[in-house]
Short mmCIF file of C-alpha atoms in Angstrom, two decimals:
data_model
loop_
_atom_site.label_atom_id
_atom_site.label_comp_id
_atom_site.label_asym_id
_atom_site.label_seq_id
_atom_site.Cartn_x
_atom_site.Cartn_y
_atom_site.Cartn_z
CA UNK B 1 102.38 -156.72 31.27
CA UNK B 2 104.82 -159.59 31.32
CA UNK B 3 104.01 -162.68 33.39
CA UNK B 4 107.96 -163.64 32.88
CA UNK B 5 111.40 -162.75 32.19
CA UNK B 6 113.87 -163.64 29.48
CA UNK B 7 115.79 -166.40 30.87
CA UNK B 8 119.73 -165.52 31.74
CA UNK B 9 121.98 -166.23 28.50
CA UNK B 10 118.40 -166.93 26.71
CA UNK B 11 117.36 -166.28 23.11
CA UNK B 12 117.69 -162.41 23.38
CA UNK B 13 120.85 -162.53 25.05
CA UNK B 14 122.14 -159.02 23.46
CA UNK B 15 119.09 -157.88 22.18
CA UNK B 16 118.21 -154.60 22.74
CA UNK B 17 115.43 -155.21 24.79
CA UNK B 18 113.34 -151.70 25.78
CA UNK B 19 114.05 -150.09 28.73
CA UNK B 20 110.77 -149.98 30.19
CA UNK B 21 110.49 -154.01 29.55
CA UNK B 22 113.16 -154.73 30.96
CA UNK B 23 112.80 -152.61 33.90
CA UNK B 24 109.33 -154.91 34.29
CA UNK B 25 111.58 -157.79 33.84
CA UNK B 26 113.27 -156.86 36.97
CA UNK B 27 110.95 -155.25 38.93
CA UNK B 28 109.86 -159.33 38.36
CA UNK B 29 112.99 -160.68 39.73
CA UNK B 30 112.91 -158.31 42.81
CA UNK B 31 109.30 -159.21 43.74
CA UNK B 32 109.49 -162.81 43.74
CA UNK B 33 112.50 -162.75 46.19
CA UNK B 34 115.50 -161.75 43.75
CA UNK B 35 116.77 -159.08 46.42
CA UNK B 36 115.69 -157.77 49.51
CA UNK B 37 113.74 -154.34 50.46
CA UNK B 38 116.58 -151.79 50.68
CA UNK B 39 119.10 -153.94 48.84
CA UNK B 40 121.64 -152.03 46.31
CA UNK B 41 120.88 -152.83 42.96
CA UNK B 42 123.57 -152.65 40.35
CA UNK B 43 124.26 -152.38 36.59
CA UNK B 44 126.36 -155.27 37.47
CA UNK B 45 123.21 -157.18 38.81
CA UNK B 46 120.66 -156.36 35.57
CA UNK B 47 123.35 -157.30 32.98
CA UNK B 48 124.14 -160.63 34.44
CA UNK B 49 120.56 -161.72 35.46
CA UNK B 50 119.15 -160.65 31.68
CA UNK B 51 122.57 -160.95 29.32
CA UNK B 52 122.62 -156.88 28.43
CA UNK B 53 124.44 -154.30 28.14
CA UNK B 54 125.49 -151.70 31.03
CA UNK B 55 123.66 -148.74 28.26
CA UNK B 56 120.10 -151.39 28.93
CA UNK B 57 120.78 -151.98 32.77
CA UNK B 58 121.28 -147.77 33.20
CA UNK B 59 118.35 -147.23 31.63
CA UNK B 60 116.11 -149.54 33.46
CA UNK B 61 117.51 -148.41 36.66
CA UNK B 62 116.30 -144.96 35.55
CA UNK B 63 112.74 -146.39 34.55
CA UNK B 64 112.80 -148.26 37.91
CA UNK B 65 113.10 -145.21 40.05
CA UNK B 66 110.27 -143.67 38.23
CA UNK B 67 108.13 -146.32 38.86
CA UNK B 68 109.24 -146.28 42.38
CA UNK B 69 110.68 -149.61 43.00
CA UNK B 70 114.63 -147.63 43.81
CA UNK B 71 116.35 -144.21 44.64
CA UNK B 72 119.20 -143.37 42.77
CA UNK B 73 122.11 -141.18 44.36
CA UNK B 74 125.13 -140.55 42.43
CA UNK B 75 127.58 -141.66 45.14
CA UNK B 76 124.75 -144.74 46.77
CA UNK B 77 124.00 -145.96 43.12
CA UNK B 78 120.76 -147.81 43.25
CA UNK B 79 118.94 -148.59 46.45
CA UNK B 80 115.33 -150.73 46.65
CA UNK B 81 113.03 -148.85 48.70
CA UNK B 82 112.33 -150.43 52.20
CA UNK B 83 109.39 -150.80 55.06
CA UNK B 84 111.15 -147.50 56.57
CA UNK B 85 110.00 -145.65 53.92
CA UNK B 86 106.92 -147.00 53.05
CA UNK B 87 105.05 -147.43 56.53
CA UNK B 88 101.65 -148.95 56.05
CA UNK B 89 100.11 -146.15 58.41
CA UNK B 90 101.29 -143.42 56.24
CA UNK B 91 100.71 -144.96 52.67
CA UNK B 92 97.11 -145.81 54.43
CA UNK B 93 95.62 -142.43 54.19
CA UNK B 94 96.85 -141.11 50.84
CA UNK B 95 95.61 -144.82 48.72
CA UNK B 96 92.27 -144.26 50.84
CA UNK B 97 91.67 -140.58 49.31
CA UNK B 98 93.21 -141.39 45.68
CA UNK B 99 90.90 -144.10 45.25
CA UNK B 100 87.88 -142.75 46.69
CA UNK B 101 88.95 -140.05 44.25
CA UNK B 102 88.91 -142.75 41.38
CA UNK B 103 85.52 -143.80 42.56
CA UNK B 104 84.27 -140.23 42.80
CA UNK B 105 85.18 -139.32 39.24
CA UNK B 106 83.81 -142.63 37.46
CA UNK B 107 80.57 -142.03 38.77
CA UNK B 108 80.62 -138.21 37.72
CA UNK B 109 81.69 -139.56 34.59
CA UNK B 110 78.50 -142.61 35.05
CA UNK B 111 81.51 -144.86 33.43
CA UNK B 112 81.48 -148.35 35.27
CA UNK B 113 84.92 -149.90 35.52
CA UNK B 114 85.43 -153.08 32.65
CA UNK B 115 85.72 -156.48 34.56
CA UNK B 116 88.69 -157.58 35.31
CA UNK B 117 90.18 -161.51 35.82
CA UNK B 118 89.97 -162.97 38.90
CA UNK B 119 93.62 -163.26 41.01
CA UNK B 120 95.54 -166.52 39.71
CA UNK B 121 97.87 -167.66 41.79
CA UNK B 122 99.66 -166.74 45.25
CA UNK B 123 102.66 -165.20 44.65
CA UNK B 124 103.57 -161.86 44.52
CA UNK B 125 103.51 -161.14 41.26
CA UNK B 126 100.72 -162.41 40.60
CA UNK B 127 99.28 -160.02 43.69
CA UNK B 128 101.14 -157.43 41.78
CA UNK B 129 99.80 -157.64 37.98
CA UNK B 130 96.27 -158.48 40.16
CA UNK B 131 96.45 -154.75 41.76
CA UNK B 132 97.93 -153.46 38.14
CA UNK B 133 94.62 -155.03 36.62
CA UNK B 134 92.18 -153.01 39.32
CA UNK B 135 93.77 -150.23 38.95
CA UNK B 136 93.93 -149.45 35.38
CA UNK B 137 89.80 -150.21 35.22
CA UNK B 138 89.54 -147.89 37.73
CA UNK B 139 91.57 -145.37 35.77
CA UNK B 140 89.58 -146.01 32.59
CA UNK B 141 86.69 -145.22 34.21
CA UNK B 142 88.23 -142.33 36.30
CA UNK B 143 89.60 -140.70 33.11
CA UNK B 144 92.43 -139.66 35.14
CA UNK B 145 95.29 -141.06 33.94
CA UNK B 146 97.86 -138.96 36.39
CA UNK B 147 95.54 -140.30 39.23
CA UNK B 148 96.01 -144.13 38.25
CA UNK B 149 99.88 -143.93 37.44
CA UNK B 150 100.08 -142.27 40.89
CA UNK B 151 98.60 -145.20 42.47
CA UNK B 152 100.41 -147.59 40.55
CA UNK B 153 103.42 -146.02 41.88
CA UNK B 154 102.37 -146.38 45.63
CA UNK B 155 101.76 -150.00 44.58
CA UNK B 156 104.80 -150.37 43.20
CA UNK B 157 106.67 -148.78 46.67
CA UNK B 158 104.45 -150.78 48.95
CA UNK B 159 104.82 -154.01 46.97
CA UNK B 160 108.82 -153.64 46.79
CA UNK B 161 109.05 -152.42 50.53
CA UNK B 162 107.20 -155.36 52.38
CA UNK B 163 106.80 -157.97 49.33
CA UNK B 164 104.20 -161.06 50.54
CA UNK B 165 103.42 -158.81 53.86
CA UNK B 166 102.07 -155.99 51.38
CA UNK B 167 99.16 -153.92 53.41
CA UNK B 168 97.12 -153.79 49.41
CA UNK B 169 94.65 -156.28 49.71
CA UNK B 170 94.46 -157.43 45.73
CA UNK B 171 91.33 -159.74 46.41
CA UNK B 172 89.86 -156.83 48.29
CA UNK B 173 90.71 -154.45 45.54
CA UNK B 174 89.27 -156.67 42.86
CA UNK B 175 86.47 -157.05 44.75
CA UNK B 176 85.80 -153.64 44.71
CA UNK B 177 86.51 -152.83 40.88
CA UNK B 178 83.55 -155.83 40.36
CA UNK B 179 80.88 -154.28 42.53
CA UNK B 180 81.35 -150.98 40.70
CA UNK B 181 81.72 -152.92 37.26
CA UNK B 182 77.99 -154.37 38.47
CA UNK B 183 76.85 -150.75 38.96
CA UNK B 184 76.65 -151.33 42.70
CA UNK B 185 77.92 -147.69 45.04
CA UNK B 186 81.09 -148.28 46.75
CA UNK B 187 81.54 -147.99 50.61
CA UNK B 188 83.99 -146.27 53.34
CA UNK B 189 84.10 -150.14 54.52
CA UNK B 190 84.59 -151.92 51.02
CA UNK B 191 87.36 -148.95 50.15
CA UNK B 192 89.04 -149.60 53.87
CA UNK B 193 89.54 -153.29 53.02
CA UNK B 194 91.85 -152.87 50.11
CA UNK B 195 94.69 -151.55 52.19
CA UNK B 196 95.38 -153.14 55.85
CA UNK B 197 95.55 -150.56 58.69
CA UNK B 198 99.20 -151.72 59.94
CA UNK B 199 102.44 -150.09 60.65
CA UNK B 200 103.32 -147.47 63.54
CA UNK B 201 103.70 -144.27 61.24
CA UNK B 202 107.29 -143.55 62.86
CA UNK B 203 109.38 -145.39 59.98
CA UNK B 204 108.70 -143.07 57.21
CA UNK B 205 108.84 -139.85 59.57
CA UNK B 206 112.12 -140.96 60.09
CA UNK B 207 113.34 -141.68 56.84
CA UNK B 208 111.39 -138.51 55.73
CA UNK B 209 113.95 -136.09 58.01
CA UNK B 210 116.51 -135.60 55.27
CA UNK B 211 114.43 -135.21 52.99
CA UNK B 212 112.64 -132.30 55.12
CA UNK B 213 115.98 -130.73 55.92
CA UNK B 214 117.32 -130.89 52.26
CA UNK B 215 113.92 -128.68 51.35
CA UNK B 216 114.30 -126.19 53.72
CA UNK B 217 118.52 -125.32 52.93
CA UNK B 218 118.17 -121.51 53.40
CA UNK B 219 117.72 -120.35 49.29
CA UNK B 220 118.94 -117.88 47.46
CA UNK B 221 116.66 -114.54 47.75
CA UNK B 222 116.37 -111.36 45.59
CA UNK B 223 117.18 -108.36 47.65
CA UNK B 224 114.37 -106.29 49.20
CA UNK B 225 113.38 -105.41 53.03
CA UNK B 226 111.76 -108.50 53.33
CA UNK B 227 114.71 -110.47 52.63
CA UNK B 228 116.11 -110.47 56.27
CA UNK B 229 112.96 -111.69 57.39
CA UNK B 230 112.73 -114.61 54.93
CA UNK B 231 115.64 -116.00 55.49
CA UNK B 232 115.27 -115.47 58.83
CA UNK B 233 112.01 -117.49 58.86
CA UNK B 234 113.69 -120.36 56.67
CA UNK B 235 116.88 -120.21 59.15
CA UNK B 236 114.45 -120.69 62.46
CA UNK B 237 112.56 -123.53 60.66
CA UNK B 238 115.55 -125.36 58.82
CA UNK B 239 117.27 -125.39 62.75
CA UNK B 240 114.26 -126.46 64.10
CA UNK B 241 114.12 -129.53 61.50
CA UNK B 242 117.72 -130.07 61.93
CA UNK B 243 120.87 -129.93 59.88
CA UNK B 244 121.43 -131.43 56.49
CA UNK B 245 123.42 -135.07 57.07
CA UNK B 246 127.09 -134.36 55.81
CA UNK B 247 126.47 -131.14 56.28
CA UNK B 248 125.58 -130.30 52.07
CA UNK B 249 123.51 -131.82 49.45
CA UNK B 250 124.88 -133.32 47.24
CA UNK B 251 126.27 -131.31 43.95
CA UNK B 252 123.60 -132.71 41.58
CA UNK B 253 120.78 -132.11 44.25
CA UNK B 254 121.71 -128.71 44.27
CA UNK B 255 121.86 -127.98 40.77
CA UNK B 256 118.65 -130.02 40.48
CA UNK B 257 116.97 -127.79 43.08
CA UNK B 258 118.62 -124.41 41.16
CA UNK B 259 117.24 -125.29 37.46
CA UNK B 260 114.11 -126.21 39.18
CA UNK B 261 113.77 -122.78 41.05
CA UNK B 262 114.60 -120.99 37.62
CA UNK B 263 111.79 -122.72 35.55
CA UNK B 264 109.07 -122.24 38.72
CA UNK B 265 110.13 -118.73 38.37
CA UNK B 266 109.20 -118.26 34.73
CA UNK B 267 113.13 -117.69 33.43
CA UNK B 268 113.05 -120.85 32.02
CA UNK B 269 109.87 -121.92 30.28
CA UNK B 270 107.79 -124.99 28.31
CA UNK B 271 109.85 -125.75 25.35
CA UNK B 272 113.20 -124.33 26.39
CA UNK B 273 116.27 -126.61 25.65
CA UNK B 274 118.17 -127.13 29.14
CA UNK B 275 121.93 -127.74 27.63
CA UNK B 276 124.52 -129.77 29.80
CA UNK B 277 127.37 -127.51 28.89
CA UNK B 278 125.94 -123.85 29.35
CA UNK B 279 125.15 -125.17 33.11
CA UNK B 280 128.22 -127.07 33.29
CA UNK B 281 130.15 -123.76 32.71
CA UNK B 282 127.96 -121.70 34.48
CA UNK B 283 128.04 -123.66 37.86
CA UNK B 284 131.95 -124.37 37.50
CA UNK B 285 131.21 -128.20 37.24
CA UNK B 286 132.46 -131.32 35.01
CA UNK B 287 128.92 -132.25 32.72
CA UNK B 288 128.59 -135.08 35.19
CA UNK B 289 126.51 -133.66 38.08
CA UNK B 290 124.88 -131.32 35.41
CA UNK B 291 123.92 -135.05 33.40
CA UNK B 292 122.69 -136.46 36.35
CA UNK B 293 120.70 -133.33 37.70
CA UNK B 294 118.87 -133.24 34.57
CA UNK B 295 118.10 -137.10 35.10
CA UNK B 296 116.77 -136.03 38.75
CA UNK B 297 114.47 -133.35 37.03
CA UNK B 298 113.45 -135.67 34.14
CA UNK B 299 111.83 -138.52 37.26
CA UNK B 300 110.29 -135.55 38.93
CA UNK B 301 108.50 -134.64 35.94
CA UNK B 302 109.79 -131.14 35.31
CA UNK B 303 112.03 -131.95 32.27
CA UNK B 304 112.02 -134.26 28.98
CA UNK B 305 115.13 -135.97 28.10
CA UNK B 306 114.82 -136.53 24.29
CA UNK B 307 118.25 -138.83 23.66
CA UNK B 308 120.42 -137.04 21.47
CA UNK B 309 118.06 -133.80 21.38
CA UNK B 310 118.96 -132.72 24.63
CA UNK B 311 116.69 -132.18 27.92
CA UNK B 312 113.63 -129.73 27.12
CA UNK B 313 111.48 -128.37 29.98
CA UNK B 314 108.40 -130.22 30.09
CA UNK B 315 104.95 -128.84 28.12
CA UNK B 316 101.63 -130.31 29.51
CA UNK B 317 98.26 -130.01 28.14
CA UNK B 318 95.11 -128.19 29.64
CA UNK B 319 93.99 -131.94 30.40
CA UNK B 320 96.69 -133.28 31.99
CA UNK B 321 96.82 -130.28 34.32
CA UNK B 322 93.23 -130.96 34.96
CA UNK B 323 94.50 -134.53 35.98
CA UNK B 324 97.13 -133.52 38.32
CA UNK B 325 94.75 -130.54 40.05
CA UNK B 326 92.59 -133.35 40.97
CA UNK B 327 95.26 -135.09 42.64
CA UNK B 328 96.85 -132.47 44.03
CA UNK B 329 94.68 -130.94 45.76
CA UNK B 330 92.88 -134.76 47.13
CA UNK B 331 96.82 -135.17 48.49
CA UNK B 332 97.02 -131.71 49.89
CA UNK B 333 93.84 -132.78 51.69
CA UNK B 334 95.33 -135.48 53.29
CA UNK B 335 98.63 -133.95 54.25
CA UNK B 336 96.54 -131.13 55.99
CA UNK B 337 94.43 -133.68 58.01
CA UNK B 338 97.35 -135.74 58.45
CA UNK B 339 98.99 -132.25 60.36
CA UNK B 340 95.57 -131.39 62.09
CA UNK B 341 94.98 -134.95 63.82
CA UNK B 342 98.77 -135.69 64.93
CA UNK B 343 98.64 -136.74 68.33
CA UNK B 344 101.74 -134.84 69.70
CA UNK B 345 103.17 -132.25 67.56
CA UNK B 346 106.50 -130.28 67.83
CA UNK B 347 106.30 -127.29 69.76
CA UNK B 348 107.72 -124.95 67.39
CA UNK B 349 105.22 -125.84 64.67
CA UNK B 350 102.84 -124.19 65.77
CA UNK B 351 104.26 -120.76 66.06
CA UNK B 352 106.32 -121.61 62.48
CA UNK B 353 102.87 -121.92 61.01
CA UNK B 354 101.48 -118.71 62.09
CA UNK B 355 105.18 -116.67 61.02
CA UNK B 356 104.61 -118.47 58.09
CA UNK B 357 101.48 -117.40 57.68
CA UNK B 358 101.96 -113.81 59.01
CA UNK B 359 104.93 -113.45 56.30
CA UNK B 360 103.20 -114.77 53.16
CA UNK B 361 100.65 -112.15 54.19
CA UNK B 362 103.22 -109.02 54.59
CA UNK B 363 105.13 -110.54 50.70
CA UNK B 364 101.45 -110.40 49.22
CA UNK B 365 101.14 -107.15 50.37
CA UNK B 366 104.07 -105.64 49.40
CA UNK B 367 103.80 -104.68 45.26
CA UNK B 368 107.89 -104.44 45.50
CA UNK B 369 108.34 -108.01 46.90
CA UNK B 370 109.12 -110.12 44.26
CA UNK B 371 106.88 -113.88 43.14
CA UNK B 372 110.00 -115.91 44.03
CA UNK B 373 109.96 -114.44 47.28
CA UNK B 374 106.06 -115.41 47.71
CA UNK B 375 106.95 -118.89 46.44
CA UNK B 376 109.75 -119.96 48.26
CA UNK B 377 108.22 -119.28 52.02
CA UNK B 378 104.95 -120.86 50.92
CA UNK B 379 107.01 -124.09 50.02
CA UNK B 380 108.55 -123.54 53.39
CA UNK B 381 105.26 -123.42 55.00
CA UNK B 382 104.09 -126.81 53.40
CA UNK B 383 107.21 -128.17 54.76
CA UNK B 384 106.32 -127.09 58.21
CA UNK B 385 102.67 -129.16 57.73
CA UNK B 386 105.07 -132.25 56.63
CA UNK B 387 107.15 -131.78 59.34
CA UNK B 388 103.73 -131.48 61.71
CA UNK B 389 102.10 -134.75 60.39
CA UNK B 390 105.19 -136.67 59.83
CA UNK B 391 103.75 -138.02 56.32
CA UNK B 392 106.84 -138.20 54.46
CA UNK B 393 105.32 -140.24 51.76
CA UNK B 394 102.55 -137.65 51.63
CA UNK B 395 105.34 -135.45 51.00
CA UNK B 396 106.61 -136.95 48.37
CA UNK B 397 104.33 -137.20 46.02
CA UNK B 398 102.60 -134.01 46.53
CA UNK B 399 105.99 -132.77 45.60
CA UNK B 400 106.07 -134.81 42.59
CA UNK B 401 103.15 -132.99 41.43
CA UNK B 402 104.06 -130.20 42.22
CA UNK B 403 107.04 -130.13 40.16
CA UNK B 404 105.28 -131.57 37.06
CA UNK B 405 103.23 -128.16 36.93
CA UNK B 406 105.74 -125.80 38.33
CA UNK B 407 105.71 -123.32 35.09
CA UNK B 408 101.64 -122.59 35.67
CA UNK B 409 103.29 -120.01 38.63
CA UNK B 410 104.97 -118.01 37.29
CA UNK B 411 102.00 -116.48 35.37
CA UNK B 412 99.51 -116.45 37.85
CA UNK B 413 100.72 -115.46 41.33
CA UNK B 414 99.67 -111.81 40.91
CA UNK B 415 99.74 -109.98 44.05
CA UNK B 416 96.02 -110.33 43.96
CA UNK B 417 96.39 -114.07 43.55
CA UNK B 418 98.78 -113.76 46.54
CA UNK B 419 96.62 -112.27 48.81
CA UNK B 420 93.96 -115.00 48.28
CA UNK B 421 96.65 -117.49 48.69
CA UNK B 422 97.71 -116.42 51.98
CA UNK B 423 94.03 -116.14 53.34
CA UNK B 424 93.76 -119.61 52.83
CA UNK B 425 96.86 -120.38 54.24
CA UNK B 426 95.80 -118.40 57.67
CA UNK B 427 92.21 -120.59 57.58
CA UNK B 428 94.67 -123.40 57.30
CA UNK B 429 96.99 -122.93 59.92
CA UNK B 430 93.97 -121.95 62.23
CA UNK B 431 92.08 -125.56 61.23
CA UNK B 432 96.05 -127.43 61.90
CA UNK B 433 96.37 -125.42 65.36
CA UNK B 434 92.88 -125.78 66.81
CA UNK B 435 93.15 -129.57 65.55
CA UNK B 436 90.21 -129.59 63.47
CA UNK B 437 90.67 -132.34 61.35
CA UNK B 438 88.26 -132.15 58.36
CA UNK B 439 88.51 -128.19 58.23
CA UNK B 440 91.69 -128.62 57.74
CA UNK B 441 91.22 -131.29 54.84
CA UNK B 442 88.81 -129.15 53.29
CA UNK B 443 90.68 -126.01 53.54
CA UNK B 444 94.04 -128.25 52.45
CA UNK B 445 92.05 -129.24 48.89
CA UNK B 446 90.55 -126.02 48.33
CA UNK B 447 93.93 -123.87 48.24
CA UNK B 448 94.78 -126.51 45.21
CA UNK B 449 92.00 -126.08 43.43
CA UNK B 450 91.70 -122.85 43.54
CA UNK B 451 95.24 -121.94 42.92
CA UNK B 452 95.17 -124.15 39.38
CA UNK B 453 91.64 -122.96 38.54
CA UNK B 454 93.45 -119.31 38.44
CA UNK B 455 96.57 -121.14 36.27
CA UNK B 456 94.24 -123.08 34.23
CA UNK B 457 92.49 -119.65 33.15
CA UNK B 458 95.31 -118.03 32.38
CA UNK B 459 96.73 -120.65 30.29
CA UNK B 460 93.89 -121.65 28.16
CA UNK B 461 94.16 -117.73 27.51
CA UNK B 462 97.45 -117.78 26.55
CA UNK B 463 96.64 -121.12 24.22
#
C-alpha cells in the first residue's frame, strides 16, 4: 500500500499511473484532510491534485466507489460518503459479527494470524494502512477473502465518513490480531474494543429511506392470479415506506435494476456478453445511461467490464461462493436481530411481515406461479426487515452480496426449494414479531445457508 502520493506536476506528471493506485493516492489526499465527508469530488479535482488525465481521474472515481470511499450518480457526479450514512451504531453490529466470523474460521482452519507492525504514527492514514494491516492477517488466516475485502470496505466508509473521530479502534484491532498471532482465544470484550459503541443509529436510517423506496418501485410481474396480489403487497409496502424523491429513479438506476432482474432470473447467464447497443435500442435510450448502468452493475458485482471486450455477466467459482455464503448469511444474522431488538417499530411492519410471509407461502404453492414471482416478494420481504431495524448499512451490503451471486437462483428455487424457503421465512417473522432477538439471528443465518447449500449442489453438478 502506498504511504504517499506523487507530488502535483511531479516526475509522473502524465504517466499513466493505474487506476487502482491512483485511486489509493487519493483516497490519501481525502483522509488526511484533502476534502470533507460528503464533499463532491471531481475529475477536475484528481487531474489537478496528481497531473492526469480526465480517462485516469474517471477511472479512479470508479475504483473509489468500489472501495467505498464515494457514490456516483450520473446527474450528482461524485459524492464522499458522510457520518449520515455511516452511523457508528449501525456499522457497530455488522464489524462485530464479520470479525468474530474471521476469528471463527481461523481457528476452524487452526491458522494463527502472521504478526503484524505495530501503529506508527497518529494520523489517519497511518490509522488507516494500521486497520488495512489487521485485517488482511485476519483474512489470511480466515481464508475468506470476500469476508476481509468486505471489511476493508466498512473501513474504508467509516474512515472517510468521520476521519480522526473514526469509531475502529486500530490499536485495539492490532491488539487483537497479536493475541491470536500468540495462539491466545479471542473475547466478546477484546472483539468489542476494536469498534467504539457511538452514534444514535437515526443518521443512516435516514439516509437509508431512498434507498428503501427505490427497492420497493412496484416491478414488472408475469401474468398469473397471483399477480394482483403481488403487486398489491409491493403497492401497500412501497406507500408505507414512502414515495421515491423526484418522483422516478433515475434512467440508469432503472435499467440497472432491469438487466439485474433478467440475469437473477436465469435469461441472462455467467458468460453472456451484455452489449451497450442491443439495450440501448431496446430501452429507446442514447448508449449513455445504458454505459453507465453497466458501470452500476460492474461495482455491485454482477457484471465484468473487460475494456474494449464489452461487459460480460460475472462467473464465480464454487470457492468464492463458499466465501460470500459465509458472509451472507453472518449479515443476514445481524439484519434479523437488528429487526427483532428495535425498540419502537412501525406499525405496519408487522402485519407486512406476516402478508409477506402468507404470500411467499401461497407462490410456493402454486406449480403455475412463476420463480420471478417467488423472488421478487421475498426481496420485498427483506426490505420490510430493513425498513423494521433501520440498518441501512446492513442493507447495503447484504445487497451487495446478494447481487454478486444472483445467477445461483435461477437454478435452484424449485417449488420444493420454495416451500422450505418460505417456512423459514414464517419462523422468521414469528422470532422479529415476538422480539426474540437471537431466534431471530439464528433463523436470519440459517435461511442463507441453507438456500446456497441447495445452489452450491446444484452447481458443482452442473460443473
Amino acid at each position: 500500500m502506498p504511504r504517499s502520493s506523487p507530488e502535483r506536476g511531479g516526475s509522473r506528471a502524465g504517466a499513466r499511473i493505474p487506476a487502482d493506485e491512483l485511486a489509493e493516492h487519493c483516497l490519501q489526499r481525502i483522509l488526511t484532510g484533502g476534502c470533507l465527508p460528503g464533499a463532491r469530488i471531481t475529475e477536475r479535482w484528481i487531474v489537478d491534485q496528481f497531473a492526469v488525465t480526465h480517462s485516469q481521474a474517471r477511472e479512479a472515481l470508479h475504483f473509489l466507489e468500489k472501495r467505498g470511499a464515494l457514490t456516483l450518480a450520473p446527474l450528482r457526479g461524485a459524492t464522499l460518503v458522510d457520518s449520515a450514512q455511516f452511523d457508528p451504531a449501525d456499522v457497530r453490529p455488522v464489524w462485530v459479527a464479520l470479525v468474530q466470523l474471521a476469528i471463527d474460521l481461523a481457528e476452524a482452519r487452526a491458522v494463527t494470524p502472521r504478526r503484524i507492525p505495530s501503529l506508527d504514527g497518529d494520523t489517519p492514514w497511518d490509522s488507516f494502512v494500521a486497520i488495512e494491516q489487521s485485517l488482511n492477517a485476519l483474512g489470511e488466516a480466515s481464508g475468506n477473502a470476500r469476508l476481509i475485502s468486505a471489511l476493508q470496505k466498512l473501513a474504508v466508509q467509516t474512515m472517510t465518513a468521520h476521519r480522526d473521530a473514526g469509531p475502529i479502534d486500530p490499536r485495539a484491532l492490532q491488539s487483537l490480531v497479536s493475541a491470536l498471532s500468540a495462539e491466545h482465544a479471542a473475547t466478546a470484550a477484546q472483539i468489542d474494543r476494536t469498534f467504539a459503541a457511538a452514534g444514535s443509529g437515526n443518521g443512516a436510517a435516514r439516509a437509508g429511506e431512498q434507498m428503501l423506496r427505490g427497492a420497493l418501485a412496484t416491478p414488472p410481474l408475469e401474468s398469473g392470479h397471483l399477480t394482483p396480489r403481488i403487486r398489491t403487497y409491493f403497492d401497500r409496502v412501497a406507500a408505507a415506506i414512502g414515495p421515491v424523491p423526484d418522483g422516478a429513479l433515475p434512467a440508469a438506476r432503472q435499467l440497472a435494476a432491469t438487466i439485474a432482474q433478467r440475469i437473477q432470473f436465469g435469461e441472462l447467464r455467467p458468460g453472456d456478453a451484455v452489449r451497450e447497443l442491443p439495450l440501448a435500442l431496446a430501452f429507446g435510450v442514447s448508449r449513455g445511461p445504458v454505459r453507465d448502468a453497466l458501470r452500476i452493475l460492474d461495482r455491485h458485482g454482477l457484471i465484468a467490464l473487460e475494456g474494449r471486450r464489452g461487459a460480460f455477466v460475472r462467473r464465480f467459482s464454487i470457492d468464492a461462493a463458499v466465501d460470500i455464503a459465509q458472509v451472507r448469511a453472518a449479515l443476514s444474522g445481524v439484519q434479523m436481530a437488528v429487526a427483532a431488538a428495535a425498540p419502537a417499530r412501525a406499525e405496519w411492519v408487522d402485519s407486512a411481515l406476516r402478508e409477506g410471509v402468507d404470500l411467499l407461502e401461497a407462490i410456493a404453492e402454486d406449480d403455475a406461479c412463476p420463480l420471478g414471482s417467488y423472488i421478487l416478494v421475498r426481496r420485498a420481504v427483506a426490505i420490510v426487515t430493513l425498513a423494521a431495524g433501520g440498518n441501512v448499512v446492513v442493507g447495503r451490503l447484504a445487497a451487495e452480496l446478494e447481487a454478486e451471486v444472483t445467477t445461483l437462483w435461477a437454478t435452484v428455487l424449485s417449488k420444493e426449494r420454495q416451500r422450505k424457503s418460505a417456512a423459514t421465512w414464517r419462523l422468521i417473522a414469528d422470532a422479529i414479531i415476538e422480539r426474540d432477538v437471537e431466534r431471530a439471528r439464528r433463523e436470519g443465518k440459517r435461511i442463507v445457508e441453507e438456500a446456497f447449500a441447495a445452489a452450491l449442489q446444484v452447481a458443482e453438478l452442473q460443473s
